[in-house]
Coordinates of C-alpha atoms and ligand atoms in Angstrom, one line a residue:
M1316 CA -16.9 1.3 14.1
S1317 CA -15.3 -2.0 11.8
I1318 CA -12.3 -1.1 10.7
I1319 CA -10.3 -2.5 7.2
D1320 CA -6.1 -2.0 7.2
I1321 CA -5.4 -2.0 3.4
H1322 CA -2.1 -1.7 4.1
I1323 CA 0.0 -4.0 6.3
H1324 CA 3.6 -6.2 5.8
L1325 CA 3.4 -9.6 6.8
S1326 CA 7.0 -10.7 4.4
D1327 CA 10.8 -11.9 6.0
I1328 CA 11.7 -8.6 5.6
E1329 CA 14.9 -8.0 7.2
S1330 CA 14.2 -4.1 7.5
F1331 CA 10.2 -4.8 8.7
R1332 CA 11.8 -6.8 11.6
R1333 CA 14.3 -4.4 12.5
T1334 CA 11.6 -1.5 12.7
A1335 CA 9.4 -3.5 14.6
I1336 CA 12.3 -4.0 18.1
D1337 CA 13.8 -0.9 17.4
L1338 CA 11.1 2.4 15.5
S1339 CA 7.2 0.7 16.4
S1340 CA 7.8 -1.7 19.1
V1341 CA 5.0 -4.3 17.8
D1342 CA 4.8 -8.0 17.6
Y1343 CA 5.9 -9.1 13.9
T1344 CA 3.7 -11.8 14.0
A1345 CA 0.4 -12.9 12.2
A1346 CA -0.5 -13.7 16.0
G1347 CA 0.4 -9.9 17.2
L1348 CA -1.0 -8.2 14.0
K1349 CA -4.1 -10.2 14.8
A1350 CA -4.1 -9.2 18.3
E1351 CA -4.0 -5.6 17.2
F1352 CA -6.6 -5.9 14.3
D1353 CA -9.0 -7.2 17.2
K1354 CA -8.5 -4.1 20.0
N1355 CA -9.1 -1.8 17.4
G1356 CA -11.7 -3.5 15.7
V1357 CA -10.1 -3.4 12.3
V1358 CA -12.3 -6.7 10.6
L1359 CA -9.5 -7.2 7.7
G1360 CA -6.3 -6.7 6.5
I1361 CA -4.5 -6.7 2.8
G1362 CA -1.3 -7.4 3.2
M1363 CA 1.3 -6.1 0.9
G1364 CA 3.6 -9.1 -1.0
V1365 CA 7.6 -8.6 -1.2
T1366 CA 10.0 -11.0 -0.2
E1367 CA 13.6 -10.6 -0.6
Q1368 CA 16.6 -13.4 -0.7
T1369 CA 19.0 -13.0 1.4
K1370 CA 18.8 -11.0 4.5
G1371 CA 18.1 -7.3 4.0
A1372 CA 18.3 -7.2 0.1
F1373 CA 14.7 -5.6 0.0
P1374 CA 14.3 -3.9 -2.6
D1375 CA 16.1 -7.8 -3.9
S1376 CA 15.6 -7.6 -8.1
S1377 CA 16.3 -11.8 -7.5
S1378 CA 13.1 -12.3 -6.4
P1379 CA 11.1 -14.3 -8.4
N1380 CA 7.2 -13.5 -9.2
P1381 CA 5.0 -13.3 -7.7
M1382 CA 6.0 -11.2 -4.0
G1383 CA 3.8 -12.4 -1.2
L1384 CA 3.3 -12.8 2.4
D1385 CA 6.1 -15.0 3.7
L1386 CA 6.3 -15.0 7.6
E1387 CA 3.8 -17.1 8.1
P1388 CA 3.3 -20.5 6.3
S1389 CA -0.1 -19.4 3.9
V1390 CA -1.7 -16.0 4.2
P1391 CA -3.9 -15.6 7.7
P1392 CA -7.9 -15.8 7.0
F1393 CA -8.7 -11.8 8.6
L1394 CA -5.5 -10.8 5.3
M1395 CA -5.9 -10.6 1.6
E1396 CA -2.9 -10.8 -0.2
C1397 CA -1.8 -7.5 -3.2
V1398 CA 0.5 -10.0 -4.8
G1399 CA 3.9 -8.5 -5.3
I1400 CA 5.3 -7.8 -8.1
N1401 CA 9.1 -7.4 -9.6
P1402 CA 9.6 -5.8 -12.7
N1403 CA 13.3 -7.0 -13.5
R1404 CA 12.2 -10.5 -13.7
L1405 CA 9.4 -9.2 -16.6
T1406 CA 11.9 -9.5 -19.6
G1407 CA 14.2 -11.9 -20.4
E1408 CA 14.1 -15.4 -20.2
H1409 CA 11.8 -16.0 -16.6
A1410 CA 9.4 -13.3 -18.2
L1411 CA 6.9 -15.6 -19.5
E1412 CA 6.9 -18.1 -16.9
E1413 CA 6.3 -15.8 -14.5
L1414 CA 4.1 -13.9 -15.7
D1415 CA 2.2 -17.5 -15.9
K1416 CA 2.9 -18.0 -12.1
I1417 CA 1.5 -14.1 -11.5
E1418 CA -1.4 -14.4 -13.6
A1419 CA -2.4 -18.2 -11.7
R1420 CA -2.5 -16.7 -8.1
L1421 CA -4.3 -13.7 -8.9
Q1422 CA -7.2 -16.3 -9.3
A1423 CA -6.6 -17.0 -5.5
P1424 CA -9.3 -16.0 -3.3
E1425 CA -7.7 -14.0 -1.0
V1426 CA -5.9 -12.0 -3.8
A1427 CA -7.1 -8.5 -3.8
G1428 CA -4.6 -6.7 -5.8
I1429 CA -1.4 -6.1 -7.4
K1430 CA 1.3 -4.1 -6.0
L1431 CA 4.3 -2.6 -7.6
Y1432 CA 7.2 -0.8 -5.5
A1433 CA 8.0 2.5 -7.9
G1434 CA 11.6 4.1 -6.5
Y1435 CA 12.1 0.8 -4.8
Y1436 CA 12.8 -1.5 -8.8
H1437 CA 13.8 2.2 -11.4
H1438 CA 10.6 1.7 -14.0
F1439 CA 8.6 4.1 -14.5
V1440 CA 5.2 3.0 -14.1
Y1441 CA 4.7 3.4 -17.3
D1442 CA 7.5 1.8 -18.9
K1443 CA 6.6 -0.5 -20.9
I1444 CA 7.8 -3.7 -18.6
Y1445 CA 4.6 -3.4 -16.7
G1446 CA 2.2 -3.5 -19.4
P1447 CA 1.1 -7.1 -19.4
I1448 CA 0.7 -6.4 -15.4
Y1449 CA -1.8 -3.6 -16.3
E1450 CA -3.8 -6.0 -18.9
L1451 CA -3.5 -8.6 -16.1
A1452 CA -5.4 -6.5 -13.6
E1453 CA -8.0 -5.3 -15.9
R1454 CA -8.9 -9.0 -17.0
Y1455 CA -9.3 -10.1 -13.3
R1456 CA -10.8 -6.7 -12.3
V1457 CA -8.1 -6.5 -9.7
P1458 CA -6.6 -3.1 -8.2
V1459 CA -2.8 -2.0 -8.6
V1460 CA -1.5 -0.7 -5.7
I1461 CA 1.8 1.6 -6.0
H1462 CA 4.0 2.6 -3.5
T1463 CA 4.8 6.5 -4.0
G1464 CA 7.2 8.7 -2.0
D1465 CA 10.0 8.5 -0.2
T1466 CA 11.6 4.8 0.3
Y1467 CA 12.1 2.8 2.9
S1468 CA 15.4 2.1 1.8
M1469 CA 18.2 4.4 0.6
N1470 CA 19.0 2.5 -2.8
G1471 CA 15.7 3.1 -3.7
L1472 CA 15.0 6.1 -6.5
L1473 CA 12.5 8.7 -5.5
K1474 CA 12.2 10.3 -9.4
Y1475 CA 10.1 6.9 -10.0
S1476 CA 8.6 6.9 -7.2
H1477 CA 6.8 10.4 -7.3
P1478 CA 3.2 10.7 -7.4
L1479 CA 2.8 12.9 -10.4
T1480 CA 4.1 10.1 -12.4
V1481 CA 1.2 8.0 -11.5
D1482 CA -1.3 10.4 -13.6
E1483 CA 0.2 9.7 -17.3
L1484 CA -0.1 5.4 -16.2
A1485 CA -4.1 6.5 -15.1
L1486 CA -4.7 8.1 -18.9
Q1487 CA -2.9 5.7 -20.1
Q1488 CA -5.0 3.1 -18.5
R1489 CA -8.1 4.1 -17.7
G1490 CA -9.9 0.3 -17.5
V1491 CA -7.8 -0.5 -14.1
N1492 CA -7.9 1.2 -11.0
F1493 CA -5.3 2.6 -8.9
M1494 CA -4.2 3.0 -5.1
I1495 CA -1.2 5.0 -4.6
C1496 CA 0.6 4.6 -1.2
H1497 CA 1.4 7.4 1.3
L1498 CA -0.6 9.7 -0.6
G1499 CA 3.1 11.0 -2.3
D1500 CA 4.1 11.7 1.3
P1501 CA 6.2 13.9 1.0
W1502 CA 4.5 14.8 -2.8
V1503 CA 0.8 15.4 -0.9
M1504 CA -0.3 18.1 -2.9
D1505 CA 1.0 16.1 -6.2
A1506 CA -0.5 13.0 -4.8
A1507 CA -4.2 15.3 -4.0
E1508 CA -4.0 16.9 -7.3
V1509 CA -3.1 13.2 -9.3
V1510 CA -6.4 11.9 -7.3
A1511 CA -8.2 14.3 -7.8
K1512 CA -8.0 14.1 -11.5
N1513 CA -8.4 11.2 -12.7
P1514 CA -11.8 8.7 -12.0
N1515 CA -9.3 5.9 -12.1
V1516 CA -6.7 6.4 -9.2
Y1517 CA -7.5 5.9 -5.5
A1518 CA -4.6 7.1 -2.2
D1519 CA -4.1 5.6 0.9
L1520 CA -3.1 7.2 4.5
S1521 CA -0.6 4.8 6.0
G1522 CA 3.1 4.7 6.7
L1523 CA 2.7 8.6 7.0
V1524 CA 4.4 8.2 10.1
V1525 CA 6.8 5.5 11.6
G1526 CA 7.8 4.5 15.6
D1527 CA 5.8 4.5 18.1
A1528 CA 4.1 5.5 21.4
A1529 CA 6.4 9.0 21.8
H1530 CA 6.6 10.0 18.0
F1531 CA 3.2 9.7 17.1
E1532 CA 2.4 11.4 20.5
R1533 CA 5.2 14.3 19.0
F1534 CA 4.4 14.8 15.7
M1535 CA 1.0 14.6 16.5
N1536 CA 1.2 17.3 18.3
E1537 CA 2.7 19.3 15.7
P1538 CA 0.7 21.3 13.9
L1539 CA 2.8 22.1 10.7
F1540 CA 3.2 18.0 10.6
M1541 CA -0.3 17.7 10.7
D1542 CA -1.7 20.4 8.4
H1543 CA 1.4 19.0 5.8
F1544 CA -0.8 16.5 5.3
R1545 CA -4.6 18.1 5.6
R1546 CA -3.7 20.6 3.5
A1547 CA -3.7 18.2 0.6
L1548 CA -6.7 16.0 1.8
V1549 CA -8.7 19.9 1.1
Y1550 CA -7.6 20.9 -1.8
S1551 CA -8.2 17.4 -3.3
D1552 CA -11.8 16.9 -1.5
H1553 CA -11.8 13.2 -2.7
Y1554 CA -12.5 11.5 1.1
E1555 CA -14.2 9.1 -1.1
K1556 CA -11.2 8.3 -2.3
M1557 CA -8.8 8.0 0.7
L1558 CA -8.0 4.7 1.8
F1559 CA -7.2 3.6 5.8
G1560 CA -3.7 2.1 5.9
T1561 CA -1.0 1.8 8.9
D1562 CA 2.4 -0.1 7.2
W1563 CA 1.7 -2.0 9.9
P1564 CA 5.0 -3.3 11.5
L1565 CA 5.8 0.1 10.8
A1566 CA 3.7 1.3 13.2
P1567 CA 1.4 0.1 16.0
I1568 CA -2.2 -0.1 14.7
G1569 CA -4.1 2.3 17.7
L1570 CA -2.3 4.9 17.1
Y1571 CA -2.4 5.1 13.9
A1572 CA -6.2 4.4 13.7
E1573 CA -5.3 7.6 16.3
F1574 CA -3.3 9.7 13.2
V1575 CA -5.9 9.1 10.9
R1576 CA -9.2 9.8 12.7
R1577 CA -7.8 13.4 13.4
L1578 CA -6.6 14.3 9.7
V1579 CA -10.6 13.1 8.5
P1580 CA -13.1 14.9 9.5
D1581 CA -15.5 12.9 11.6
R1582 CA -18.2 12.5 8.9
F1583 CA -15.6 10.6 6.6
H1584 CA -14.7 8.1 9.1
E1585 CA -17.1 5.1 8.0
A1586 CA -15.8 5.7 4.9
V1587 CA -11.9 6.1 4.7
F1588 CA -11.9 3.7 7.4
Y1589 CA -14.3 1.1 5.7
R1590 CA -16.3 1.8 3.3
N1591 CA -14.1 3.1 0.4
A1592 CA -12.3 -0.1 0.7
F1593 CA -14.8 -2.2 -1.0
D1594 CA -15.1 0.7 -4.1
V1595 CA -10.9 0.2 -4.5
F1596 CA -11.0 -4.3 -3.9
P1597 CA -14.0 -5.4 -5.2
R1598 CA -13.6 -8.5 -3.7
I1599 CA -13.1 -7.9 -0.2
K1600 CA -16.8 -8.7 -0.4
Q1601 CA -16.6 -12.2 -0.5
R1602 CA -13.7 -12.8 1.8
I1603 CA -15.9 -10.6 4.3
A1604 CA -18.5 -12.9 4.1
V1605 CA -16.8 -15.7 5.2
L1606 CA -14.7 -14.5 7.8
Ligands
ZN389 ZN1 3.8 -0.9 2.6

């Protein structure tokens, strides 16, 4: 079965480098990612753009827009990019210039969407600071991908990353499709309801386990842990809006795929691991065609 991994990272972020070494034991390079993709039948990945100006600064309030995949000189052919947004530079002296740069980047064929780091940046997603971003998303017909749930940094603020905040946004912006990351974990029931209620909200199943084989073994064999996610998936009953992603380098691709296979009933595997991605990211079609 062909797989699309709609949530990976390939940016020079110190905490990702450390996680790859200390926790997940992956080779955090484009070559390392390609080797894992090939081994597991992953034909395309979508990288979430993010940058830091000084080592360890993520979430960096000084990063210029748009934030991209800067670990390698360019986006590798087996990847697409969601351009990361730093809302702190959408006001004041840089604002117009930065919006122009975001708009120019959205016209690149390898760009699949826009990524917001809710919680990492301290603004609600329905705040007017993001208004111009949603206008661009609608005009260029790209989805807005939103971090929800726990933040991978103690400097995040959870009230901004709670999945319920996306409900208000989805109602305000019915012309834009949204994908909430990590099923809002640990607020997975709230995320499931936001997906079920709003026709323009999807969710990814990435980043739910971070670590190596021993760590996966321990958690996949803990029924309470697995049932925490299964309950939300069963309640939502919208497998056509759930997408496979890993959050690599936070976890090895093969182990993560096995974890999601165990959460999702067999009959929905083809949709979750491959087909649903085309509904959220329309530009995948052209990218796949030239691979
Ligand atoms: Zn991520």
